[in-house]
Coordinates of C-alpha atoms in Angstrom, one line a residue:
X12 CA 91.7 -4.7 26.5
X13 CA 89.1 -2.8 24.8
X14 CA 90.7 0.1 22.5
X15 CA 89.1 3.6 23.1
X16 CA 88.2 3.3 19.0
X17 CA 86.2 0.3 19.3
X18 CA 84.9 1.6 22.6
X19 CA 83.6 4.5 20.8
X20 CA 82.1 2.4 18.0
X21 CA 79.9 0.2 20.3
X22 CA 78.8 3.3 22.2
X23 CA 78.1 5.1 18.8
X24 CA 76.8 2.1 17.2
X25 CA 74.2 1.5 20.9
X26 CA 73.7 5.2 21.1
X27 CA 72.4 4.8 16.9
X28 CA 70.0 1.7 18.1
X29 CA 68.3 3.6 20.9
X30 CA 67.8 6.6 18.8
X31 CA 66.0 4.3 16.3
X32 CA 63.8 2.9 19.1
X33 CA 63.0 6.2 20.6
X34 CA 62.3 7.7 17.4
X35 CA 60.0 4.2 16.8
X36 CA 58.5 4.6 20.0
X37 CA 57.7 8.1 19.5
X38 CA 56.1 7.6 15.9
X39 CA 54.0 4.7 17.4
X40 CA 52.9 7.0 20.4
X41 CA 51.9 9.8 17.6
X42 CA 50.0 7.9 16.0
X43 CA 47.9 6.1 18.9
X44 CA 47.4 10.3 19.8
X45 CA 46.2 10.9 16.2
X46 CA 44.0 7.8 16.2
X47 CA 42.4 8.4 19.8
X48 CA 41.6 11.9 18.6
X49 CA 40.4 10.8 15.3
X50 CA 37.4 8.4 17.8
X51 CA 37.2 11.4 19.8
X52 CA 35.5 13.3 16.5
X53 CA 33.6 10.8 15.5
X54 CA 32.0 9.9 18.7
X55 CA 31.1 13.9 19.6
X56 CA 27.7 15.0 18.9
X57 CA 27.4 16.3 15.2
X58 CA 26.9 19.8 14.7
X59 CA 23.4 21.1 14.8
X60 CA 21.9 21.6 11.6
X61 CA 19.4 24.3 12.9
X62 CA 19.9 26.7 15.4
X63 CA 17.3 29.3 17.6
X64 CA 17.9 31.8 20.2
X65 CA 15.1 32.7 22.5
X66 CA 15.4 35.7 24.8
X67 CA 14.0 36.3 28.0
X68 CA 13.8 40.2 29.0
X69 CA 10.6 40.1 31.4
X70 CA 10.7 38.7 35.0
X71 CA 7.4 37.3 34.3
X72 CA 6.8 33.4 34.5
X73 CA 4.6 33.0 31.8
X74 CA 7.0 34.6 29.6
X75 CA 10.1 32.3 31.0
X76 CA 7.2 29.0 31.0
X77 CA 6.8 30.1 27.1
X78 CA 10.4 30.3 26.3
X79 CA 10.9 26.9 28.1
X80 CA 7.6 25.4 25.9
X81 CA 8.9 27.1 23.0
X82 CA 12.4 25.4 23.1
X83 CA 10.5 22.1 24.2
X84 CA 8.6 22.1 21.0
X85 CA 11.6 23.0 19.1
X86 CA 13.7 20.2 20.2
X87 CA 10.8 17.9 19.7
X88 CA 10.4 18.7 16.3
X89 CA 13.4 18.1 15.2
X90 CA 14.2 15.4 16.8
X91 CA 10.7 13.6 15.0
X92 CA 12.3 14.7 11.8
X93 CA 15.8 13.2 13.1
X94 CA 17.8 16.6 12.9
X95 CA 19.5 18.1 15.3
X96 CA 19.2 21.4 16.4
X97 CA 21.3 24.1 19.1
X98 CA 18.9 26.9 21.6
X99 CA 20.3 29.3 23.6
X100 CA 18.0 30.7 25.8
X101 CA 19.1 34.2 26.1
X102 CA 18.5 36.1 29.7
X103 CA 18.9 39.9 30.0
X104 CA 17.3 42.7 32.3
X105 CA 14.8 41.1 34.3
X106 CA 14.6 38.1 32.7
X107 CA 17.7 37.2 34.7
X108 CA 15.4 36.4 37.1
X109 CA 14.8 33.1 35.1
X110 CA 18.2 31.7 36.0
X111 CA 18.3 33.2 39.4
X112 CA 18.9 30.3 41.7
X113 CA 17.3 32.5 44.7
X114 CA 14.2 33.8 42.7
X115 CA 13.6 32.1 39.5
X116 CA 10.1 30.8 39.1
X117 CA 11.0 28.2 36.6
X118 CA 14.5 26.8 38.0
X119 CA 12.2 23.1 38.7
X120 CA 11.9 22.6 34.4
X121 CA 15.7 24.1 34.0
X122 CA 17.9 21.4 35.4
X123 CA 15.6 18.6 34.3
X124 CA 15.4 20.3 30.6
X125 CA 19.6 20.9 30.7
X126 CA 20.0 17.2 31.9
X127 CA 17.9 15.7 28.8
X128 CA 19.2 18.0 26.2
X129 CA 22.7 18.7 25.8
X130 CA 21.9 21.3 22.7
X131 CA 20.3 23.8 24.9
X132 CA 22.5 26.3 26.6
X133 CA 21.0 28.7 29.2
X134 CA 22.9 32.5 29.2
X135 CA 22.9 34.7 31.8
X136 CA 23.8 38.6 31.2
X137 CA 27.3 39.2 32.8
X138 CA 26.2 42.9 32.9
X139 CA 22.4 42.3 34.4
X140 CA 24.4 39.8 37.2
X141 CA 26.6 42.8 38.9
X142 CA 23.6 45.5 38.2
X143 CA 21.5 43.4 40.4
X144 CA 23.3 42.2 43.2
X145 CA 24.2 46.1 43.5
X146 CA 20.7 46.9 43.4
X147 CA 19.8 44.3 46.3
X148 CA 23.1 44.9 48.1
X149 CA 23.7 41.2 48.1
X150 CA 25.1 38.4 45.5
X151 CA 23.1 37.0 42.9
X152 CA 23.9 33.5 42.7
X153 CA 22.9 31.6 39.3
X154 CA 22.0 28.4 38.8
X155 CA 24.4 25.7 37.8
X156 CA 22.8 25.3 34.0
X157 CA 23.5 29.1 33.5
X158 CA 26.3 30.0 31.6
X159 CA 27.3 34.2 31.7
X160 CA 28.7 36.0 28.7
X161 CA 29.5 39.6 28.7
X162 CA 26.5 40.6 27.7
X163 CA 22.8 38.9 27.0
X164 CA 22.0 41.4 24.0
X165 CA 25.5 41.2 22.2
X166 CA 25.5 37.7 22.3
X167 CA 22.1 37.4 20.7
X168 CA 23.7 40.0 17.8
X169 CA 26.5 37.9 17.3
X170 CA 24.2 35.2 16.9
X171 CA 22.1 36.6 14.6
X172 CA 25.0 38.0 12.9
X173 CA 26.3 34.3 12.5
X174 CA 23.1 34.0 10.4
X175 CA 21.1 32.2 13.5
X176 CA 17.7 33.6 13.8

């Protein structure tokens, strides 16, 4: 027969060896986390050395075909100079419109121009949104590129207040 002391030194002795594997296992597994997250960063897009935000108050599509030219150029640009750069389009007041997916004039160019350019964010006016579908007694329903913040003019004042233009 096994005495209860020996007994109780294998078990301690086993229960020792597994903590050592566990704690192994779990140092291995931290580091493959730290290492897949380390390829993450390095394969993401770097940051955008330049940045513009365009706004679009004026349901008028010249005005939204201008903002879209505008950011077209702007992307072009840079990308001959190989730099990056980050547009928000910026949609308030009427020029909601532009991302409207019942009434926008220009929603053919958006989802092409979203599609090709992963730096270029569209914003739609969280307060404009509710003010119109109240106005039409019906929902305004955005397109899928449009993105809503609060509110179109604050975020172009905490853009510019971020120093970009």
């Amino acid at each position: 027969m096994i005495s209860s002391r020996l007994k109780r030194s294998v078990f301690l002795a086993a229960a020792a060896a597994l903590a050592g594997l566990l704690a192994a296992s779990a140092a291995e597994a931290q580091t493959t986390v730290k290492q897949a997250a380390q390829t993450k960063l390095t394969k993401t897009a770097p940051a955008a050395m330049h940045k513009v935000a365009i706004q679009v108050n004026q349901n008028d599509k010249a005005v939204m075909d201008l903002a879209l030219n505008n950011a077209k150029n702007v992307l072009d640009y840079y990308k001959e100079k190989g730099e990056t750069v980050a547009i928000e389009i910026v949609t308030y007041g009427p020029g909601l419109h532009m991302l409207r997916a019942d009434t926008s004039p220009v929603k053919d160019r958006i989802a092409p121009m979203a599609l090709e350019n992963p730096n270029i964010a569209f914003i739609a006016c969280g307060n404009t949104q509710p003010n119109q579908s109240k106005a039409e007694g019906k929902p305004v329903t955005l397109l899928s590129e449009a993105k809503v913040v609060p509110s179109g003019v604050v975020r172009l004042s905490e853009l510019h207040e971020q120093g970009d233009p």
